[in-house]
């Protein structure tokens, strides 16, 4: 074929060889040629006398142009059009020829056609074709992932085949889509994102299915995963939706860890476990969780405390069974928890049961405080079962819970396995002889107690006739510093306790409802006499004998800081001994003598003319004593040194204006 050029100077690339010894140029646009030499010679003629040039181009089976004679307005020109980016290479020396139209320079060449040039249809479908090619690549990568899973897991070809069918269906959907749809930027972006998300979702889904097989997951969850669209698994939060069965939690935000506060709706135990698993894996910063407690008041708790801190201080947070159900799974994630403070809440039996399952894994737990939580025998049984596997518990507080004998009996295995207990508080708990026996059995091997608070019989009519079992526990634990035993209602029982405490150096003694006579009340005298370091003495609703107060006086009581004699009946002359003892109590800060006039000596016996209250007193309560104006004057005189007084309580007395 030929191409005529009129008055053009050929570039140097056609005259000088390049580094490869070639002389060539690239035509960037469409190149018109003809099979008729005369037509090319005609086009090469220059009107201004410049040289005429004709390219004599060698073509081949592949390197050839398109014949457009059939659609040309000038079919006689026999036009052949070469595609853009065709390469023209010199194949021989140029020569001068004389033609009917004049002298022309003929340049022999060979053409190499750009075979990658696209047709108009191909250009229009370019985005679609690119997308389908990308999907083929993604499909092959997914197949490789599937093959590796089949080789190393228990997934079946049927399972993975169904997942791959989703990719095949998406590819068919894209192939059937009109190519013009892909030329809209938004649609093209959507198609690319869908393909990538589908691949990632399939991989996540298969990994999750494999994990369920490996871990022996629940069958219904496996079926839920298998039946869910794979593309949804590219959102990590969707896995938690499937696991929990709820969409009430902001799973996406939880996974991204961007929430400062996680609000818990009412969830089941299983759903709470899934939430805490998500929080523990994705949390950032010092964010909090919020619950609605049994009063409907929001309760905020720091996540860092629940998951990392060795101490959970959740006392008086209005935590009921529902909140306990929500926070219980966090217990299982805190491997460092040693101190669990849940006092003054309303866990009840349901809350205690919810916590019990998690407490079984808290192997480092040392302190468990469940003070005032309305836990009865059912809750105690639930708690004791997992806790009996522990041996590290040193402090157990169950004061103000209606355990009764059945609940105390349920604690026996727990106490028996935790022989390193230093503190046991089961105070203001109604239990009788059966409870005492259960405690004695549970504490049979314990010798480390430093604090013991019990109230056997305090809220019952029965007399505790097996006090010797309790006395044996006290006698074995030589390090006891604080003893609170109320409700025995037995002079003989008091004698046994007194004998057991003879060799102890008490710091605190609490008693009440313990004796039947003044003789019985005096049987604690040897204990008071031997405990010069006593700091706290409390006797509530009991008998107070002269012998006991004389022993207290003889002990020196210089270390005594708290003395509470509330609702007690005093032997005649005993209050005068107490009044004279006040001069020795140089460290006394809290003195409460209320409701003393109950058939015994009244408060006037204490308000003697030589009464001198120590200047260290900060809190003084003489309420409910029928104190009259004369008594008030005596009290005022006795308080002349009390410069540190902060609280003075004189309620329900007979004090007039004077």
XYZ file of C-alpha atoms in Angstrom:
658
model
C 0.000 0.000 0.000
C 1.037 3.587 -0.538
C 0.762 6.903 1.236
C 1.465 10.229 -0.450
C 2.972 13.170 1.453
C 3.164 16.620 -0.067
C 5.910 19.067 0.956
C 6.801 17.404 4.257
C 10.244 17.032 5.731
C 10.748 13.551 7.147
C 11.946 13.327 10.776
C 15.529 12.359 11.612
C 14.319 9.028 13.090
C 13.761 7.839 9.502
C 17.305 8.750 8.433
C 19.442 7.810 11.453
C 19.484 4.411 13.156
C 18.610 4.199 16.851
C 20.507 2.165 19.494
C 18.930 -0.986 18.096
C 19.967 -0.209 14.522
C 16.413 0.590 13.447
C 14.941 3.574 11.619
C 11.285 3.944 12.535
C 8.475 6.220 13.708
C 5.018 5.702 15.256
C 1.936 7.224 13.703
C -0.268 8.329 16.571
C -3.483 8.709 14.613
C -5.338 6.837 11.934
C -3.162 6.496 8.823
C -4.790 6.629 5.389
C -3.148 4.551 2.613
C -4.211 3.200 -0.777
C -3.524 0.229 -2.970
C -3.501 2.566 -6.030
C 0.030 3.985 -6.557
C -1.265 6.764 -8.820
C -3.632 7.994 -6.090
C -0.767 8.219 -3.602
C 1.442 9.978 -6.184
C -1.339 12.450 -6.844
C -1.658 13.296 -3.114
C 2.120 13.733 -2.843
C 2.278 16.608 -5.333
C 3.093 19.969 -3.783
C 1.527 23.131 -5.030
C 4.510 25.237 -4.070
C 7.129 23.072 -5.752
C 8.303 21.226 -2.623
C 9.424 17.626 -2.817
C 6.797 14.940 -3.185
C 7.171 11.817 -1.050
C 5.475 8.429 -1.309
C 5.679 5.765 1.394
C 5.846 2.331 -0.145
C 4.548 0.240 2.757
C 4.895 -3.520 2.952
C 1.941 -5.248 4.635
C 1.364 -8.844 5.717
C -1.265 -11.288 6.876
C -1.472 -9.643 10.313
C -0.021 -6.193 9.795
C -2.624 -4.704 7.514
C -5.330 -2.064 7.617
C -9.041 -1.930 7.014
C -10.456 -1.570 3.478
C -13.093 1.181 3.611
C -13.730 1.352 -0.117
C -17.218 -0.060 0.416
C -18.318 2.914 2.521
C -16.172 5.692 1.004
C -17.493 8.655 -0.913
C -14.490 8.110 -3.224
C -14.327 4.371 -3.814
C -11.945 4.904 -6.689
C -9.220 5.848 -4.208
C -9.176 2.249 -2.856
C -8.474 3.550 0.669
C -6.915 1.325 3.330
C -6.877 2.767 6.913
C -4.205 1.711 9.376
C -5.088 1.845 13.103
C -3.496 4.378 15.489
C -0.061 3.697 16.960
C 1.121 1.799 13.882
C 4.916 1.542 13.657
C 6.649 2.464 10.324
C 10.160 1.057 9.859
C 12.542 1.858 6.923
C 13.417 -1.320 5.022
C 15.695 0.105 2.371
C 17.206 3.279 0.859
C 14.927 5.957 -0.546
C 14.915 6.391 -4.353
C 13.774 9.042 -6.837
C 11.193 8.066 -9.455
C 9.698 9.947 -12.376
C 5.938 9.543 -12.662
C 3.218 10.956 -14.867
C 2.637 13.544 -12.147
C 6.255 14.477 -11.661
C 9.308 13.362 -9.724
C 8.684 11.763 -6.305
C 10.852 10.273 -3.577
C 9.799 6.714 -2.764
C 10.612 5.485 0.769
C 10.294 1.679 1.265
C 8.798 0.742 4.673
C 7.213 -2.048 6.649
C 4.242 -1.485 8.926
C 3.598 -3.128 12.294
C -0.018 -2.606 13.244
C -1.039 -2.006 16.888
C -3.045 -5.135 17.532
C -4.254 -3.875 20.905
C -6.367 -1.092 19.562
C -9.953 -1.373 20.692
C -13.078 -1.137 18.637
C -15.736 1.379 19.559
C -17.829 -1.382 21.094
C -14.822 -2.579 23.038
C -14.101 0.927 24.249
C -17.697 1.357 25.377
C -17.553 -1.997 27.249
C -14.085 -1.424 28.651
C -15.235 -0.839 32.251
C -17.497 -3.864 32.160
C -14.725 -6.071 30.797
C -12.285 -4.775 33.399
C -14.822 -5.541 36.105
C -15.453 -9.070 34.842
C -11.697 -9.681 34.637
C -11.326 -8.456 38.216
C -14.125 -10.754 39.343
C -12.416 -13.704 37.649
C -9.242 -12.898 39.574
C -11.147 -12.594 42.850
C -12.921 -15.856 42.115
C -9.642 -17.654 41.579
C -8.221 -16.235 44.820
C -11.351 -17.424 46.634
C -10.996 -20.906 45.135
C -7.409 -21.086 46.391
C -8.623 -20.138 49.873
C -11.319 -22.820 49.665
C -8.825 -25.484 48.581
C -6.589 -24.699 51.554
C -9.571 -24.953 53.924
C -10.703 -28.270 52.468
C -7.224 -29.665 52.978
C -6.929 -28.591 56.622
C -10.463 -28.573 58.082
C -13.645 -30.575 58.310
C -15.563 -28.360 55.887
C -17.225 -30.306 53.085
C -17.248 -29.621 49.355
C -20.999 -29.239 49.580
C -20.633 -26.467 52.154
C -18.000 -24.489 50.278
C -19.652 -25.189 46.936
C -22.777 -23.414 48.058
C -20.702 -20.409 49.097
C -18.862 -20.310 45.747
C -22.193 -20.430 43.941
C -22.877 -16.971 45.361
C -19.792 -15.625 43.596
C -20.789 -17.347 40.351
C -24.256 -15.821 40.570
C -22.784 -12.355 41.129
C -20.498 -12.799 38.123
C -23.458 -13.809 35.941
C -25.397 -10.807 37.178
C -22.518 -8.527 36.157
C -22.111 -10.265 32.804
C -25.806 -9.792 32.013
C -25.680 -6.121 32.923
C -25.572 -3.668 29.997
C -22.123 -2.160 29.534
C -23.543 1.372 29.616
C -24.517 0.767 33.253
C -20.829 0.404 34.174
C -19.967 3.728 32.498
C -21.832 5.577 35.258
C -19.287 6.285 37.985
C -21.599 5.481 40.890
C -22.636 2.154 39.390
C -19.040 1.200 38.608
C -17.942 2.002 42.158
C -20.848 -0.040 43.520
C -19.955 -3.042 41.333
C -16.295 -2.988 42.413
C -17.153 -2.652 46.099
C -19.713 -5.456 45.861
C -17.203 -7.811 44.270
C -14.484 -7.081 46.841
C -16.936 -7.258 49.745
C -18.312 -10.555 48.456
C -14.840 -12.105 48.313
C -13.983 -10.877 51.805
C -17.391 -11.956 53.118
C -16.977 -15.471 51.692
C -13.555 -15.838 53.305
C -14.888 -14.592 56.673
C -17.904 -16.871 56.422
C -15.797 -19.937 55.635
C -13.343 -19.133 58.419
C -16.273 -18.787 60.820
C -17.773 -22.094 59.671
C -14.411 -23.784 60.104
C -14.101 -22.345 63.610
C -17.538 -23.671 64.522
C -16.516 -27.150 63.401
C -13.179 -26.968 65.197
C -14.637 -25.578 68.425
C -17.724 -27.733 68.337
C -20.056 -24.735 68.044
C -23.814 -24.827 68.415
C -25.507 -26.497 65.485
C -28.162 -23.815 65.109
C -25.510 -21.128 64.918
C -23.672 -23.135 62.244
C -26.878 -23.311 60.222
C -27.504 -19.584 60.695
C -24.040 -18.799 59.377
C -24.411 -21.183 56.456
C -27.756 -19.704 55.441
C -26.765 -16.026 55.682
C -25.665 -14.121 52.527
C -21.857 -14.183 52.353
C -21.532 -10.502 51.480
C -22.863 -9.522 54.908
C -19.874 -11.143 56.605
C -17.543 -8.410 55.350
C -19.139 -6.360 58.141
C -17.562 -7.787 61.293
C -20.590 -6.678 63.275
C -22.820 -9.090 61.339
C -21.088 -12.063 62.935
C -22.089 -10.736 66.341
C -25.670 -10.265 65.125
C -25.777 -13.944 64.179
C -24.118 -15.049 67.404
C -26.358 -12.990 69.659
C -29.587 -13.071 67.714
C -30.184 -9.380 68.445
C -29.825 -6.164 66.469
C -30.429 -3.940 69.495
C -26.704 -3.413 70.042
C -24.673 -1.044 67.768
C -22.421 -3.882 66.631
C -20.646 -1.909 63.923
C -19.669 0.827 66.358
C -18.638 -1.759 68.945
C -16.361 -3.509 66.462
C -14.768 -0.226 65.424
C -14.227 0.658 69.097
C -15.487 4.225 68.666
C -18.133 4.268 71.412
C -17.371 6.170 74.602
C -20.360 4.560 76.282
C -21.966 1.188 75.608
C -25.625 1.118 76.638
C -26.969 -2.318 77.503
C -30.609 -3.058 76.680
C -32.281 -5.998 78.406
C -30.262 -8.985 77.182
C -30.124 -12.686 77.876
C -27.026 -14.252 79.416
C -25.890 -15.549 76.030
C -26.369 -12.161 74.367
C -24.405 -10.464 77.151
C -21.560 -12.931 76.646
C -21.410 -12.018 72.954
C -21.424 -8.285 73.775
C -18.557 -8.645 76.238
C -16.580 -10.751 73.797
C -16.977 -7.956 71.244
C -16.073 -5.221 73.760
C -12.987 -7.043 75.020
C -11.611 -7.497 71.504
C -12.352 -4.032 70.148
C -12.378 -1.530 73.020
C -10.295 1.643 73.054
C -9.804 4.260 75.736
C -11.535 4.477 79.107
C -15.094 4.016 77.893
C -17.974 2.856 80.086
C -20.973 0.567 80.000
C -24.382 1.772 81.113
C -27.241 -0.295 82.520
C -30.713 0.586 83.679
C -30.971 -0.762 87.214
C -34.081 -2.067 88.959
C -35.173 1.512 89.748
C -34.788 2.489 86.099
C -31.844 4.732 86.999
C -28.804 4.496 84.674
C -25.704 2.951 86.231
C -22.334 3.692 84.618
C -19.396 1.328 85.117
C -15.915 1.740 83.626
C -15.047 -1.033 81.188
C -11.405 -0.846 82.215
C -12.419 -1.731 85.770
C -14.583 -4.664 84.708
C -12.042 -6.194 82.334
C -8.660 -5.178 83.762
C -8.875 -4.096 87.384
C -8.160 -6.590 90.180
C -10.918 -4.860 92.187
C -14.584 -4.550 91.252
C -16.079 -1.902 93.526
C -19.773 -2.069 92.626
C -21.193 -1.499 96.091
C -24.495 0.387 96.318
C -24.983 0.592 92.535
C -28.620 -0.558 92.626
C -27.649 -3.703 90.750
C -30.498 -6.160 90.357
C -30.778 -9.559 88.637
C -30.997 -8.110 85.117
C -27.811 -6.042 85.482
C -26.061 -8.981 87.149
C -26.944 -11.052 84.091
C -25.322 -8.398 81.888
C -22.077 -7.954 83.804
C -21.532 -11.601 84.750
C -19.766 -12.492 81.454
C -17.211 -9.741 82.107
C -16.155 -11.691 85.201
C -14.995 -14.530 82.969
C -12.786 -12.151 80.954
C -11.003 -10.592 83.945
C -8.201 -12.980 84.822
C -6.745 -10.630 87.434
C -9.858 -10.142 89.594
C -9.079 -10.624 93.292
C -11.609 -8.376 95.052
C -15.340 -8.387 94.221
C -17.380 -5.793 96.142
C -21.122 -6.064 95.452
C -22.513 -4.994 98.805
C -25.772 -3.049 99.276
C -27.324 -4.071 95.976
C -30.402 -6.166 95.165
C -28.969 -9.203 93.414
C -31.502 -11.616 94.939
C -31.338 -15.302 94.075
C -31.486 -14.716 90.311
C -28.567 -12.281 90.350
C -26.483 -14.564 92.557
C -27.189 -17.463 90.197
C -26.157 -15.349 87.198
C -22.849 -14.448 88.847
C -22.174 -17.982 90.056
C -21.438 -19.410 86.603
C -18.783 -16.751 86.029
C -17.251 -16.998 89.492
C -16.210 -20.557 88.693
C -13.397 -19.233 86.464
C -12.236 -16.452 88.820
C -9.442 -18.552 90.248
C -7.581 -15.539 91.678
C -10.549 -14.234 93.708
C -9.648 -13.415 97.327
C -12.544 -11.253 98.541
C -16.266 -11.722 97.885
C -18.580 -9.136 99.483
C -22.316 -9.734 98.976
C -23.538 -7.714 101.968
C -27.283 -6.887 101.942
C -28.352 -8.399 98.618
C -31.526 -10.316 99.548
C -29.843 -13.614 98.755
C -31.626 -16.632 100.234
C -30.830 -20.350 100.286
C -31.313 -20.776 96.542
C -28.790 -18.068 95.739
C -26.321 -19.355 98.337
C -26.531 -22.836 96.833
C -25.845 -21.452 93.346
C -22.824 -19.505 94.612
C -21.374 -22.297 96.695
C -21.269 -24.867 93.912
C -18.675 -23.125 91.680
C -16.835 -21.485 94.563
C -16.128 -24.803 96.300
C -13.578 -25.450 93.558
C -11.594 -22.426 94.759
C -9.034 -22.545 97.503
C -7.839 -18.936 97.491
C -10.790 -17.093 99.077
C -9.738 -15.131 102.175
C -12.808 -12.962 102.834
C -16.507 -13.825 102.502
C -19.221 -11.334 103.506
C -22.880 -12.424 103.431
C -24.255 -10.168 106.159
C -27.908 -9.062 105.912
C -29.032 -11.855 103.588
C -31.973 -14.139 104.518
C -29.973 -17.354 104.152
C -31.517 -19.263 107.075
C -30.260 -22.715 107.990
C -30.611 -24.025 104.432
C -28.462 -21.260 103.004
C -25.762 -21.613 105.653
C -25.707 -25.373 105.079
C -25.192 -24.760 101.358
C -22.030 -22.796 102.209
C -20.385 -25.741 103.983
C -18.473 -27.111 100.922
C -17.303 -23.596 100.027
C -15.955 -22.985 103.532
C -14.357 -26.409 103.687
C -12.351 -25.851 100.492
C -11.236 -22.315 101.350
C -9.257 -23.013 104.492
C -7.243 -19.784 104.286
C -10.204 -17.562 105.239
C -9.280 -14.572 107.369
C -12.719 -12.927 107.385
C -16.191 -14.475 107.559
C -19.237 -12.270 108.061
C -22.650 -13.939 108.252
C -24.219 -11.321 110.507
C -27.878 -10.352 110.744
C -28.625 -13.675 109.082
C -31.352 -15.795 110.690
C -30.056 -19.306 111.336
C -30.175 -21.702 114.255
C -28.572 -24.904 115.504
C -28.390 -26.460 112.022
C -26.604 -23.400 110.704
C -24.118 -23.443 113.602
C -23.357 -27.090 112.929
C -22.882 -26.407 109.194
C -20.487 -23.530 109.900
C -18.523 -25.657 112.370
C -18.171 -28.416 109.761
C -17.170 -25.986 107.035
C -14.562 -24.291 109.251
C -13.198 -27.500 110.755
C -9.816 -27.095 109.030
C -9.609 -23.289 109.145
C -7.111 -21.735 111.574
C -6.464 -18.373 109.908
C -9.593 -16.375 110.830
C -9.008 -12.832 112.068
C -12.585 -11.574 111.856
C -15.737 -13.578 112.588
C -19.256 -12.126 112.597
C -22.203 -14.450 113.224
C -25.722 -14.037 114.558
C -27.055 -17.516 115.311
C -30.547 -17.357 116.780
C -30.704 -13.536 116.739
C -33.961 -13.539 114.774
C -35.267 -16.885 115.997
C -36.968 -18.037 119.180
C -34.746 -21.067 119.666
C -31.788 -21.182 122.025
C -28.476 -22.200 120.463
C -27.664 -25.365 122.386
C -24.635 -26.455 120.343
C -22.479 -23.427 121.129
C -19.535 -25.724 121.878
C -19.155 -26.313 118.111
C -18.857 -22.571 117.515
C -16.532 -22.236 120.520
C -14.257 -24.899 119.028
C -13.952 -22.851 115.825
C -13.026 -19.740 117.825
C -10.511 -21.626 119.946
C -8.710 -23.003 116.860
C -8.328 -19.577 115.258
C -5.784 -17.977 117.569
C -5.387 -14.892 115.351
C -8.973 -13.699 115.794
C -9.000 -9.967 116.474
C -12.642 -9.116 115.821
C -15.503 -11.298 117.065
C -19.188 -10.556 116.646
C -21.481 -13.268 117.988
C -25.099 -12.442 118.803
C -28.291 -14.347 119.401
C -27.081 -17.333 121.462
C -29.568 -16.683 124.312
C -27.715 -19.026 126.634
C -25.628 -18.412 129.777
C -23.903 -21.751 129.250
C -23.205 -20.811 125.659
C -21.666 -17.519 126.778
C -19.427 -19.427 129.197
C -18.208 -21.622 126.356
C -17.496 -18.610 124.136
C -15.699 -16.842 126.982
C -13.508 -19.856 127.586
C -12.691 -20.127 123.871
C -11.662 -16.437 123.796
C -9.436 -16.535 126.895
C -6.197 -16.711 124.899
C -7.154 -14.225 122.176
C -6.031 -10.611 121.900
C -9.263 -9.019 120.733
C -9.468 -5.618 119.122
C -13.259 -5.687 118.645
C -16.026 -7.485 120.510
C -19.660 -7.376 119.405
C -22.437 -9.108 121.293
C -26.190 -9.050 121.702
C -29.123 -11.320 122.526
C -26.532 -13.643 124.042
C -27.407 -14.219 127.748
C -30.397 -14.942 129.958
C -29.129 -13.572 133.309
C -26.704 -11.064 134.821
C -24.570 -14.015 135.870
C -24.312 -15.045 132.243
C -23.524 -11.468 131.247
C -20.569 -11.431 133.618
C -18.980 -14.500 132.118
C -17.250 -12.402 129.452
C -15.383 -10.509 132.186
C -12.179 -12.602 131.931
C -12.038 -11.876 128.224
C -12.327 -8.115 128.818
C -9.697 -8.280 131.531
C -7.176 -9.968 129.232
C -7.656 -7.596 126.311
C -5.963 -4.312 127.123
C -5.769 -3.516 123.396
C -9.566 -3.599 122.913
C -10.630 -0.752 120.639
C -14.273 -1.478 119.975
C -16.993 -2.959 122.204
C -20.638 -3.249 121.145
C -23.444 -4.817 123.170
C -26.910 -4.493 121.696
C -30.179 -5.499 123.331
C -28.476 -7.558 125.980
C -27.760 -7.638 129.708
C -24.781 -5.643 131.050
C -23.425 -6.726 134.430
C -21.273 -4.935 136.995
C -18.703 -7.708 136.731
C -18.258 -7.087 133.005
C -17.780 -3.321 133.395
C -15.437 -3.788 136.332
C -13.278 -6.039 134.143
C -13.341 -3.388 131.442
C -12.232 -0.786 133.975
C -9.434 -2.966 135.276
C -8.162 -3.612 131.754
C -7.265 0.072 131.514
C -9.366 0.564 128.341
C -6.973 3.305 127.230
C -7.137 1.999 123.634
C -10.952 1.916 123.506
C -12.252 4.153 120.713
C -15.841 2.908 120.289
C -18.280 1.858 123.048
C -21.875 1.106 122.101
C -24.350 -0.140 124.700
C -27.608 0.167 122.862
C -30.940 -1.124 124.076
C -29.282 -3.005 126.927
C -30.426 -3.623 130.481
C -27.858 -2.614 133.088
C -27.363 -4.249 136.457
C -27.840 -1.777 139.281
C -24.613 0.058 140.004
C -23.034 -0.897 136.683
C -23.592 2.521 135.041
C -21.750 4.224 137.904
C -18.767 1.948 137.226
C -18.991 2.899 133.545
C -19.070 6.599 134.505
C -15.901 6.285 136.570
C -14.256 4.362 133.728
C -14.653 7.309 131.340
C -11.563 9.075 132.761
C -9.397 6.180 131.544
C -10.860 6.151 128.001
C -8.542 8.798 126.625
C -8.940 7.615 123.016
C -12.723 7.193 123.031
C -14.306 8.916 120.006
C -17.709 7.201 119.765
C -19.945 6.665 122.823
C -23.542 5.472 122.458
C -25.719 4.559 125.435
C -29.341 4.537 124.330
C -32.626 2.902 125.383
C -31.179 1.736 128.713
C -34.261 2.115 130.898
C -35.877 -1.258 130.364
C -36.509 -2.511 133.875
C -32.903 -1.979 134.890
C -30.882 0.996 136.031
C -31.766 4.181 134.166
C -29.430 6.710 132.542
C -29.287 8.696 135.783
C -26.908 6.049 137.109
C -24.415 7.128 134.447
C -24.859 10.885 134.904
C -23.068 11.094 138.250
C -21.637 14.278 139.691
C -18.059 13.140 139.044
C -18.720 12.072 135.437
C -16.080 13.502 133.132
C -16.339 12.561 129.473
C -12.980 12.383 127.663
C -12.078 15.268 125.367
C -11.477 12.865 122.489
C -15.203 12.167 121.969
C -16.531 13.143 118.533
C -19.840 11.314 118.556
C -22.127 11.074 121.605
C -25.561 9.455 121.579
C -27.786 9.279 124.671
C -31.118 8.997 122.890
C -34.301 7.316 124.094
C -33.297 7.497 127.772
C -35.951 9.716 129.472
C -33.210 12.200 130.196
C -34.670 15.228 132.092
C -33.447 18.790 132.629
C -31.356 17.884 135.687
C -29.700 15.093 133.748
C -29.064 17.451 130.844
C -27.287 19.890 133.183
C -25.100 17.091 134.540
C -24.320 15.982 130.983
C -23.413 19.511 129.968
C -21.024 19.792 132.919
C -19.410 16.434 132.068
C -18.780 17.605 128.493
C -16.665 20.616 129.416
C -13.536 18.937 127.954
C -15.283 17.671 124.773
C -13.880 20.231 122.364
C -13.864 17.751 119.476
C -17.559 16.845 119.594
C -19.098 16.652 116.112
C -22.371 14.790 116.649
C -24.631 14.976 119.700
C -27.826 12.876 119.631
C -30.419 13.292 122.390
C -33.591 12.193 120.626
C -36.663 10.934 122.514
C -35.727 12.328 125.931
C -37.548 14.598 128.431
C -35.364 17.701 128.220
C -37.233 20.970 128.733
C -36.373 24.551 127.804
C -34.117 25.029 130.828
